Tab-separated table of C-alpha atoms in Angstrom:
chain	number	residue	atom	x	y	z
M	1	MET	CA	-37.817	37.904	10.940
M	2	ARG	CA	-35.386	35.877	8.879
M	3	LYS	CA	-31.880	35.675	10.326
M	4	THR	CA	-29.089	36.794	7.856
M	5	VAL	CA	-25.775	35.021	7.506
M	6	PRO	CA	-22.736	37.301	7.496
M	7	ILE	CA	-21.142	37.600	4.110
M	8	LEU	CA	-17.673	37.143	5.646
M	9	PHE	CA	-18.685	33.803	7.141
M	10	LEU	CA	-19.997	32.540	3.757
M	11	LEU	CA	-16.760	33.735	2.061
M	12	LEU	CA	-14.560	31.983	4.570
M	13	ASN	CA	-16.615	28.817	4.268
M	14	PHE	CA	-16.360	28.938	0.493
M	15	LEU	CA	-12.578	29.387	0.635
M	16	SER	CA	-12.134	26.552	3.042
M	17	LEU	CA	-13.956	24.207	0.676
M	18	HIS	CA	-12.199	25.297	-2.513
M	19	ALA	CA	-8.647	26.333	-1.585
M	20	GLN	CA	-7.414	22.894	-0.535
M	21	THR	CA	-4.544	22.519	-2.962
M	22	ALA	CA	-0.839	21.778	-2.436
M	23	SER	CA	2.247	20.732	-4.439
M	24	GLY	CA	5.685	19.313	-3.850
M	25	ASP	CA	6.815	15.799	-3.030
M	26	ILE	CA	4.024	13.519	-1.650
M	27	GLU	CA	6.594	11.689	0.558
M	28	ASN	CA	7.524	14.927	2.288
M	29	TYR	CA	3.972	15.958	2.688
M	30	ALA	CA	2.886	12.662	4.207
M	31	GLU	CA	5.975	12.561	6.496
M	32	SER	CA	5.030	15.985	7.928
M	33	ILE	CA	1.613	14.527	8.834
M	34	MET	CA	3.064	11.475	10.410
M	35	ASN	CA	5.525	13.527	12.471
M	36	THR	CA	2.574	15.094	14.325
M	37	MET	CA	0.977	11.744	15.176
M	38	PRO	CA	0.257	11.349	18.899
M	39	GLY	CA	2.109	8.577	20.745
M	40	SER	CA	1.113	5.938	23.334
M	41	SER	CA	0.084	6.387	26.960
M	42	VAL	CA	-2.300	9.255	26.047
M	43	ASN	CA	-5.967	9.244	25.045
M	44	ASN	CA	-6.394	11.322	21.886
M	45	TYR	CA	-8.113	8.834	19.568
M	46	ILE	CA	-11.898	9.291	19.224
M	47	GLN	CA	-13.875	6.259	17.950
M	48	PRO	CA	-16.255	7.301	15.135
M	49	THR	CA	-20.011	7.182	15.566
M	50	THR	CA	-22.371	5.293	13.286
M	51	ALA	CA	-23.345	8.686	11.733
M	52	ASN	CA	-19.594	9.454	11.205
M	53	LEU	CA	-19.115	6.152	9.431
M	54	VAL	CA	-22.109	6.780	7.066
M	55	THR	CA	-20.678	10.194	6.226
M	56	TRP	CA	-17.235	8.732	5.616
M	57	GLU	CA	-18.522	6.180	3.189
M	58	SER	CA	-20.108	8.977	1.163
M	59	ILE	CA	-16.797	10.927	1.278
M	60	ILE	CA	-14.823	7.914	-0.086
M	61	ASN	CA	-17.462	7.325	-2.846
M	62	PHE	CA	-17.286	10.977	-3.868
M	63	ILE	CA	-13.494	10.893	-4.044
M	64	LEU	CA	-13.547	7.760	-6.128
M	65	SER	CA	-15.868	9.488	-8.613
M	66	ASP	CA	-13.652	12.631	-8.652
M	67	ASN	CA	-16.395	14.676	-6.987
M	68	LEU	CA	-14.263	16.751	-4.658
M	69	THR	CA	-16.890	19.467	-4.207
M	70	ASP	CA	-19.387	17.181	-2.454
M	71	ALA	CA	-16.596	15.252	-0.683
M	72	ARG	CA	-15.286	18.523	0.828
M	73	ALA	CA	-18.792	19.755	1.773
M	74	ILE	CA	-19.489	16.773	3.969
M	75	ALA	CA	-15.893	16.225	5.236
M	76	SER	CA	-15.546	19.686	6.662
M	77	PRO	CA	-18.117	19.238	9.526
M	78	ILE	CA	-16.196	16.150	10.757
M	79	ASN	CA	-12.939	18.132	10.772
M	80	TYR	CA	-11.538	16.569	7.548
M	81	GLN	CA	-10.477	18.101	4.251
M	82	ILE	CA	-9.505	16.824	0.780
M	83	THR	CA	-6.289	18.291	-0.528
M	84	GLU	CA	-5.657	18.112	-4.242
M	85	PHE	CA	-1.916	17.547	-4.317
M	86	THR	CA	0.346	17.847	-7.345
M	87	ASP	CA	3.566	15.876	-7.029
M	88	THR	CA	6.107	17.918	-8.903
M	89	SER	CA	8.960	15.393	-8.137
M	90	LEU	CA	7.387	12.973	-10.676
M	91	ASN	CA	7.849	13.428	-14.361
M	92	PRO	CA	5.182	13.857	-15.594
M	93	ASN	CA	3.596	15.415	-12.482
M	94	LYS	CA	0.923	13.321	-10.831
M	95	THR	CA	-2.172	14.390	-8.912
M	96	PHE	CA	-3.307	12.787	-5.629
M	97	TYR	CA	-6.345	13.342	-3.403
M	98	ILE	CA	-5.380	13.472	0.268
M	99	LEU	CA	-8.147	12.889	2.804
M	100	GLU	CA	-6.610	14.367	5.946
M	101	GLU	CA	-7.683	15.916	9.192
M	102	LYS	CA	-7.546	19.722	9.476
M	103	ALA	CA	-4.543	21.341	11.120
M	104	VAL	CA	-6.155	21.390	14.539
M	105	GLN	CA	-6.872	17.726	15.027
M	106	ASN	CA	-9.472	16.211	17.386
M	107	ARG	CA	-10.356	12.839	15.874
M	108	TYR	CA	-7.111	11.151	14.641
M	109	TRP	CA	-8.751	8.793	12.204
M	110	GLY	CA	-5.783	8.661	9.854
M	111	THR	CA	-4.809	9.867	6.435
M	112	TYR	CA	-5.999	8.366	3.111
M	113	ILE	CA	-4.379	9.199	-0.200
M	114	PHE	CA	-5.807	8.274	-3.635
M	115	SER	CA	-4.187	8.492	-7.113
M	116	LYS	CA	-6.229	10.521	-9.552
M	117	ASN	CA	-4.872	8.354	-12.398
M	118	PRO	CA	-3.459	5.168	-10.851
M	119	ALA	CA	-1.137	2.888	-12.807
M	120	ARG	CA	-2.198	-0.005	-10.573
M	121	ASN	CA	-5.913	0.413	-9.824
M	122	ASN	CA	-6.062	-2.944	-8.131
M	123	LEU	CA	-3.354	-2.246	-5.582
M	124	VAL	CA	-4.109	-0.682	-2.140
M	125	ILE	CA	-1.297	-0.254	0.397
M	126	ALA	CA	-1.796	0.278	4.077
M	127	ALA	CA	0.357	0.999	7.196
M	128	PRO	CA	-1.877	0.519	10.280
M	129	HIS	CA	0.904	0.805	12.831
M	130	SER	CA	3.211	3.512	11.398
M	131	LYS	CA	3.972	5.047	14.768
M	132	PHE	CA	4.864	1.687	16.307
M	133	ASP	CA	6.309	-0.318	13.405
M	134	THR	CA	9.342	1.863	12.590
M	135	ASN	CA	9.299	3.379	9.004
M	136	THR	CA	6.314	1.406	7.718
M	137	GLY	CA	4.450	4.653	7.109
M	138	ASN	CA	7.284	6.108	5.088
M	139	GLN	CA	7.722	2.819	3.288
M	140	ALA	CA	4.023	2.684	2.436
M	141	ILE	CA	4.082	6.192	0.944
M	142	TYR	CA	7.209	5.426	-0.973
M	143	CYS	CA	5.700	2.280	-2.446
M	144	PHE	CA	2.402	4.083	-3.165
M	145	LYS	CA	4.169	6.925	-5.059
M	146	ASN	CA	6.542	4.688	-7.070
M	147	THR	CA	3.923	2.043	-8.004
M	148	LEU	CA	1.136	4.645	-8.555
M	149	ALA	CA	-1.164	2.370	-6.574
M	150	LYS	CA	-4.865	3.165	-6.204
M	151	ALA	CA	-4.603	4.237	-2.547
M	152	VAL	CA	-2.539	4.226	0.599
M	153	PHE	CA	-3.915	4.337	4.175
M	154	ILE	CA	-1.854	5.648	7.179
M	155	ASN	CA	-3.115	5.376	10.763
M	156	GLY	CA	-3.677	8.552	12.834
M	157	THR	CA	-2.101	7.666	16.249
M	158	HIS	CA	0.097	5.145	17.980
M	159	ARG	CA	-1.701	1.845	18.175
M	160	CYS	CA	-1.716	2.131	21.998
M	161	ASN	CA	-3.024	5.732	22.071
M	162	SER	CA	-6.479	5.009	23.540
M	163	PHE	CA	-7.338	3.899	27.113
M	164	THR	CA	-10.347	2.002	25.704
M	165	SER	CA	-10.077	-1.617	24.622
M	166	SER	CA	-11.492	-2.915	21.309
M	167	ASN	CA	-14.434	-5.257	21.451
M	168	CYS	CA	-12.864	-7.348	18.692
M	169	SER	CA	-11.194	-10.642	19.501
M	170	GLY	CA	-7.474	-11.075	19.943
M	171	THR	CA	-4.933	-10.034	22.559
M	172	THR	CA	-1.567	-8.401	22.547
M	173	SER	CA	1.192	-7.331	24.950
M	174	VAL	CA	2.474	-4.393	22.973
M	175	CYS	CA	0.641	-1.805	25.104
M	176	GLY	CA	2.136	-3.140	28.364
M	177	SER	CA	0.334	-5.954	30.025
M	178	THR	CA	-1.390	-8.665	27.889
M	179	GLY	CA	-4.959	-7.698	27.002
M	180	ASN	CA	-7.397	-6.803	24.250
M	181	TYR	CA	-6.232	-4.532	21.413
M	182	LYS	CA	-6.976	-0.824	21.854
M	183	ILE	CA	-9.595	0.958	19.721
M	184	SER	CA	-6.756	3.049	18.388
M	185	ASP	CA	-5.240	-0.081	16.863
M	186	GLN	CA	-6.486	0.210	13.294
M	187	ALA	CA	-5.817	-3.385	12.345
M	188	HIS	CA	-7.972	-4.710	15.165
M	189	ASN	CA	-11.120	-2.569	15.375
M	190	THR	CA	-14.073	-2.693	12.937
M	191	THR	CA	-15.505	0.630	14.151
M	192	SER	CA	-12.853	2.776	12.401
M	193	MET	CA	-12.333	4.766	9.266
M	194	PHE	CA	-9.453	2.405	8.385
M	195	GLN	CA	-11.987	-0.481	8.294
M	196	LYS	CA	-14.661	1.571	6.508
M	197	THR	CA	-12.338	2.732	3.734
M	198	THR	CA	-11.246	-0.847	3.191
M	199	GLU	CA	-14.856	-1.965	2.930
M	200	VAL	CA	-15.705	0.793	0.395
M	201	LEU	CA	-12.735	0.089	-1.889
M	202	HIS	CA	-13.230	-3.669	-1.580
M	203	SER	CA	-16.748	-3.282	-2.955
M	204	SER	CA	-15.890	-0.589	-5.515
M	205	ILE	CA	-12.870	-2.241	-7.088
M	206	ALA	CA	-13.733	-5.859	-7.838
M	207	ASN	CA	-10.132	-7.121	-8.116
M	208	ALA	CA	-8.494	-4.804	-5.471
M	209	VAL	CA	-5.693	-6.426	-3.385
M	210	PHE	CA	-4.879	-4.905	0.055
M	211	VAL	CA	-1.231	-5.083	1.084
M	212	GLN	CA	-0.530	-4.173	4.739
M	213	LEU	CA	3.058	-3.348	5.720
M	214	HIS	CA	4.043	-4.170	9.290
M	215	GLY	CA	7.276	-4.531	11.209
M	216	PHE	CA	8.506	-6.830	13.961
M	217	ALA	CA	11.544	-7.441	16.144
M	218	LYS	CA	13.253	-10.527	14.809
M	219	GLN	CA	13.876	-13.338	17.298
M	220	SER	CA	16.617	-15.927	16.777
M	221	ASN	CA	14.304	-18.475	15.127
M	222	ASP	CA	12.359	-15.988	13.070
M	223	PRO	CA	12.726	-15.397	9.297
M	224	TYR	CA	13.239	-11.887	7.961
M	225	VAL	CA	9.694	-11.825	6.505
M	226	ILE	CA	6.428	-13.357	7.786
M	227	MET	CA	3.634	-13.247	5.215
M	228	SER	CA	-0.083	-14.177	5.474
M	229	ASN	CA	-3.253	-13.855	3.503
M	230	GLY	CA	-5.121	-13.879	6.859
M	231	THR	CA	-5.741	-17.571	6.846
M	232	ASN	CA	-3.948	-20.975	6.530
M	233	LYS	CA	-5.752	-21.553	3.198
M	234	THR	CA	-4.315	-21.328	-0.297
M	235	PRO	CA	-6.102	-18.947	-2.673
M	236	SER	CA	-6.653	-19.454	-6.396
M	237	ILE	CA	-4.311	-16.510	-7.128
M	238	ASP	CA	-1.539	-16.618	-4.614
M	239	TYR	CA	-0.187	-13.032	-4.431
M	240	ALA	CA	1.764	-13.811	-1.256
M	241	VAL	CA	3.918	-16.378	-3.073
M	242	GLN	CA	4.358	-14.113	-6.019
M	243	LEU	CA	5.522	-11.302	-3.696
M	244	LYS	CA	7.878	-13.710	-1.912
M	245	ASN	CA	9.489	-14.620	-5.303
M	246	ALA	CA	9.732	-11.027	-6.362
M	247	LEU	CA	11.358	-9.990	-3.009
M	248	LEU	CA	13.772	-12.852	-3.292
M	249	HIS	CA	14.818	-11.458	-6.600
M	250	GLU	CA	15.466	-8.132	-4.987
M	251	ASP	CA	17.341	-9.639	-2.062
M	252	PRO	CA	18.227	-13.345	-2.198
M	253	SER	CA	19.354	-13.223	1.512
M	254	LEU	CA	15.757	-12.816	2.701
M	255	THR	CA	14.080	-15.721	4.503
M	256	PHE	CA	10.371	-16.299	4.766
M	257	LYS	CA	7.477	-18.007	6.552
M	258	LEU	CA	4.081	-18.030	4.802
M	259	ALA	CA	1.133	-18.912	7.004
M	260	HIS	CA	-0.751	-20.843	4.389
M	261	ILE	CA	2.318	-22.887	3.390
M	262	ASP	CA	4.233	-23.202	6.671
M	263	THR	CA	1.073	-24.185	8.467
M	264	ASP	CA	2.903	-25.072	11.706
M	265	TRP	CA	4.069	-21.430	11.970
M	266	THR	CA	1.820	-19.477	14.390
M	267	ARG	CA	3.653	-16.254	15.130
M	268	LEU	CA	2.327	-12.937	13.637
M	269	THR	CA	-0.062	-14.680	11.192
M	270	ALA	CA	-2.651	-11.861	11.189
M	271	PHE	CA	-5.685	-14.154	11.649
M	272	THR	CA	-7.274	-11.521	13.973
M	273	ASN	CA	-6.704	-8.601	11.646
M	274	THR	CA	-10.169	-7.163	11.088
M	275	GLN	CA	-9.486	-5.917	7.586
M	276	GLY	CA	-8.163	-9.369	6.668
M	277	ARG	CA	-11.209	-11.062	8.139
M	278	PHE	CA	-13.530	-8.793	6.146
M	279	ILE	CA	-11.660	-9.261	2.832
M	280	ASN	CA	-11.681	-13.018	3.461
M	281	ASN	CA	-15.456	-12.999	3.936
M	282	SER	CA	-15.554	-13.771	7.667
M	283	SER	CA	-19.065	-14.016	9.110
M	284	ASN	CA	-18.053	-11.414	11.715
M	285	ALA	CA	-14.831	-9.431	11.037
M	286	CYS	CA	-14.702	-8.261	14.665
M	287	SER	CA	-14.773	-11.700	16.329
M	288	THR	CA	-14.510	-14.583	13.856
M	289	ASP	CA	-11.449	-15.790	11.992
M	290	ALA	CA	-12.061	-16.418	8.273
M	291	THR	CA	-12.447	-20.072	7.157
M	292	ALA	CA	-11.521	-19.421	3.592
M	293	THR	CA	-9.440	-16.865	1.688
M	294	SER	CA	-10.138	-14.585	-1.181
M	295	GLY	CA	-6.438	-14.029	-1.693
M	296	ARG	CA	-7.046	-10.300	-1.786
M	297	PHE	CA	-5.395	-9.481	1.600
M	298	ILE	CA	-1.641	-9.693	2.129
M	299	HIS	CA	-0.155	-9.040	5.591
M	300	ILE	CA	3.624	-8.521	5.546
M	301	GLU	CA	5.706	-8.536	8.747
M	302	GLN	CA	9.239	-7.218	8.086
M	303	GLU	CA	12.450	-7.262	10.166
M	304	LYS	CA	13.808	-3.703	10.153
M	305	GLU	CA	17.383	-3.987	8.716
M	306	LYS	CA	16.492	-5.801	5.477
M	307	LEU	CA	13.360	-3.958	4.286
M	308	ARG	CA	12.412	-1.018	6.551
M	309	ASP	CA	15.607	0.836	7.358
M	310	SER	CA	15.872	3.308	4.472
M	311	ALA	CA	14.706	4.200	1.000
M	312	ASN	CA	17.173	1.680	-0.400
M	313	ASP	CA	15.278	-1.019	1.454
M	314	TRP	CA	11.807	0.378	0.627
M	315	ARG	CA	12.771	0.152	-3.021
M	316	LYS	CA	12.943	-3.660	-2.648
M	317	MET	CA	9.257	-3.757	-1.680
M	318	SER	CA	8.254	-1.179	-4.245
M	319	ASN	CA	9.915	-3.136	-7.030
M	320	ALA	CA	8.374	-6.368	-5.879
M	321	LEU	CA	4.884	-4.807	-5.808
M	322	LYS	CA	5.468	-3.398	-9.281
M	323	SER	CA	6.443	-6.735	-10.698
M	324	VAL	CA	3.405	-8.604	-9.215
M	325	PHE	CA	0.861	-5.823	-9.821
M	326	THR	CA	1.502	-4.855	-13.429
M	327	SER	CA	0.614	-1.348	-14.692
M	328	SER	CA	-2.844	-1.009	-16.064
M	329	LEU	CA	-1.563	1.910	-18.062
M	330	GLY	CA	0.709	-0.325	-20.000
M	331	LEU	CA	3.703	1.824	-19.164
M	332	ASP	CA	4.948	2.700	-15.683
M	333	GLU	CA	5.327	6.405	-15.284
M	334	ASN	CA	7.185	7.288	-12.135
M	335	LEU	CA	10.429	8.536	-10.707
M	336	LEU	CA	12.231	5.177	-10.729
M	337	GLU	CA	11.664	4.385	-14.404
M	338	THR	CA	12.440	5.674	-17.798
M	339	SER	CA	10.307	4.763	-20.772
M	340	ILE	CA	10.747	0.989	-21.227
M	341	THR	CA	8.930	-1.257	-23.656
M	342	VAL	CA	8.819	-5.052	-23.500
M	343	TYR	CA	7.053	-6.938	-26.292
M	344	PRO	CA	5.399	-9.175	-27.304
M	345	ASN	CA	3.912	-10.230	-23.965
M	346	PRO	CA	2.925	-13.080	-23.810
M	347	VAL	CA	5.858	-14.219	-25.914
M	348	SER	CA	6.764	-17.563	-27.491
M	349	THR	CA	10.157	-17.046	-29.107
M	350	ILE	CA	11.924	-13.693	-29.341
M	351	LEU	CA	11.494	-11.124	-26.537
M	352	LYS	CA	12.314	-7.540	-27.492
M	353	ILE	CA	13.223	-4.744	-25.042
M	354	ARG	CA	13.516	-1.069	-25.850
M	355	ALA	CA	14.799	1.559	-23.421
M	356	ALA	CA	17.379	4.317	-23.255
M	357	LYS	CA	20.905	3.013	-22.609
M	358	ILE	CA	20.254	-0.579	-21.597
M	359	LYS	CA	23.098	-1.890	-19.358
M	360	SER	CA	21.846	-5.409	-18.717
M	361	VAL	CA	18.769	-7.682	-18.861
M	362	GLU	CA	18.185	-10.720	-16.630
M	363	LEU	CA	15.409	-13.280	-16.999
M	364	ILE	CA	14.364	-15.034	-13.754
M	365	ASN	CA	11.966	-17.867	-13.264
M	366	ILE	CA	9.303	-17.923	-10.501
M	367	LEU	CA	11.673	-19.840	-8.227
M	368	GLY	CA	14.158	-17.016	-8.419
M	369	LYS	CA	16.632	-18.792	-10.666
M	370	SER	CA	18.418	-16.824	-13.309
M	371	MET	CA	17.635	-18.206	-16.789
M	372	ARG	CA	19.179	-15.593	-19.099
M	373	ILE	CA	21.683	-12.735	-18.536
M	374	TYR	CA	22.432	-10.186	-21.305
M	375	THR	CA	25.139	-7.607	-20.677
M	376	ASN	CA	25.198	-4.590	-23.025
M	377	ASN	CA	28.586	-2.854	-22.753
M	378	THR	CA	27.786	-0.373	-25.530
M	379	LEU	CA	24.572	0.804	-23.829
M	380	GLU	CA	22.364	0.148	-26.864
M	381	ASN	CA	18.674	1.047	-26.808
M	382	ALA	CA	17.292	-2.297	-28.049
M	383	VAL	CA	17.869	-5.890	-26.940
M	384	GLN	CA	16.420	-9.191	-28.239
M	385	ILE	CA	16.399	-12.381	-26.253
M	386	ASN	CA	15.495	-15.834	-27.613
M	387	ILE	CA	13.466	-17.799	-24.997
M	388	GLU	CA	11.983	-20.408	-27.386
M	389	ASP	CA	13.617	-23.254	-25.376
M	390	LEU	CA	12.262	-22.185	-22.001
M	391	ALA	CA	9.187	-23.819	-20.384
M	392	LYS	CA	5.791	-22.138	-20.613
M	393	SER	CA	5.439	-20.131	-17.382
M	394	MET	CA	5.647	-16.711	-15.840
M	395	TYR	CA	9.014	-15.067	-15.627
M	396	PHE	CA	10.478	-11.829	-14.243
M	397	LEU	CA	12.551	-9.603	-16.458
M	398	LYS	CA	15.031	-7.274	-14.598
M	399	ILE	CA	16.114	-4.412	-16.856
M	400	ASN	CA	19.030	-2.176	-15.770
M	401	THR	CA	19.527	1.079	-17.694
M	402	ALA	CA	22.024	3.877	-17.187
M	403	THR	CA	19.535	5.656	-14.904
M	404	SER	CA	17.144	3.080	-13.391
M	405	SER	CA	16.398	-0.584	-12.612
M	406	VAL	CA	12.948	-1.994	-13.175
M	407	ILE	CA	11.221	-5.390	-13.136
M	408	ARG	CA	8.597	-6.532	-15.575
M	409	LYS	CA	6.479	-9.736	-15.533
M	410	ILE	CA	6.283	-11.719	-18.718
M	411	ILE	CA	4.360	-14.841	-19.807
M	412	LYS	CA	6.105	-17.446	-22.060
M	413	ASN	CA	3.458	-19.337	-24.069
C-alpha cells in the first residue's frame, strides 16, 4: 500500500521554499544576523562534510544563474535558505540574494549575499572575523552596498568558537595559548563554506578580486594599515598599491606597510590565509604558502580608529574600492552618489564633468598629489578641465556636489 503524504506538510514545504522575501535596509538586516553570532569559548560551529560541500557548490552555482527555485530546494535540507531582499533605502531599489541559515541555527557556516545586478561584478568583499575584528562585518556590508559589489561573505561564529583545531598550517595566540587555528576560523580552514564559496566565484568570474577586511590592535611601531596580496611577490595588476593610493586620497594621515613592497615586514602578512593561498594557486591551500601571486587577493588589516570605528570611517574604504574597481554599469547607482558623468575617458585634452550642483573638482595623481582644483561657488552643473599638459597616466577625480562626494578613475592618453 502506497504511503500518502499529508497535504498540510506539502503546503508548508512549498511555502518555506517560496516565501523567502524581505525588504528594508540590507545593512540593518545583516547587522541583525551578526548580532546573534555565537562567541568564543563555546563549541557551536559544525564543520561541513564532503557531501555538504558538494551541495553548497550547487547552491552557489544556482544563485549565480538566478535559479532560486533549485537553490532553495537543496539549501533547505542543510538548514539554509535564500532570501530575496529588496533594499528600499537605495534609489532605485536594489535586489540582493541572501544565503543565510534558518532562524534556528545548528551549523553556523556564515552568511553570503549576492547582488542581483552588481555594478562591480569583479569585486568580492569578505569579513572572516567579524565577531573578533570589531566592526569589520558592518564595514564589509556597508562597502558591499555602496559599491554594489558582486558578493560579500560574513563568517558565522567567533573565530575561536570551536574546540577543534584546523589541520591547516599556521599558529595563533588569539584563542588563548599559542596553537593551531580553530576550524571555526574561516580564513584558516579549507573545509568550510567560506572557502568553497571563494573557490566557486573564483572559477565562475574570471577577473574577480577578493578583498578581505580585517582589524588589528596597533602597536607602537605599526602603521595604520597592513596590506598583502598573500605573498611577497608583485602582481601584474597591483590592486593593493591602487587601494593604498585611493585610501591616502581619502585620509592622507594613514600609514601603510605592503608585504610585497616592504619585504622585511613580517607581521600580519596573511601568507597562511587559505583563501589567499587558493587564489594565488598554491599547490595545497591548507598547508603550503603560495610561491607566486595572481593579484586577485587583497588582505587588509586596519587599526580601529582610522577606518573601522564608524560609518564615516567605512566610507573611506568604500570610496577607495569604488575608485579602484570601476562600475561595469558605466554609472554608479547607490545611496552615496547622484547621477555624475565624466567624459571622455580616456581623455587627452579637455575633461568634462556633469552633475547636479557641483561644488568642487580635484584631480589627483597616483602618488596622491593634487594636480588640479576647481572650486564652483555658483554650483553649476557642468565643469571642464584642461589636462593637456599632464603626463599620460591614471588619475583620480574627486567630485564634490551639494549632496555627495565621489571618486572616479580616469586615464590621460
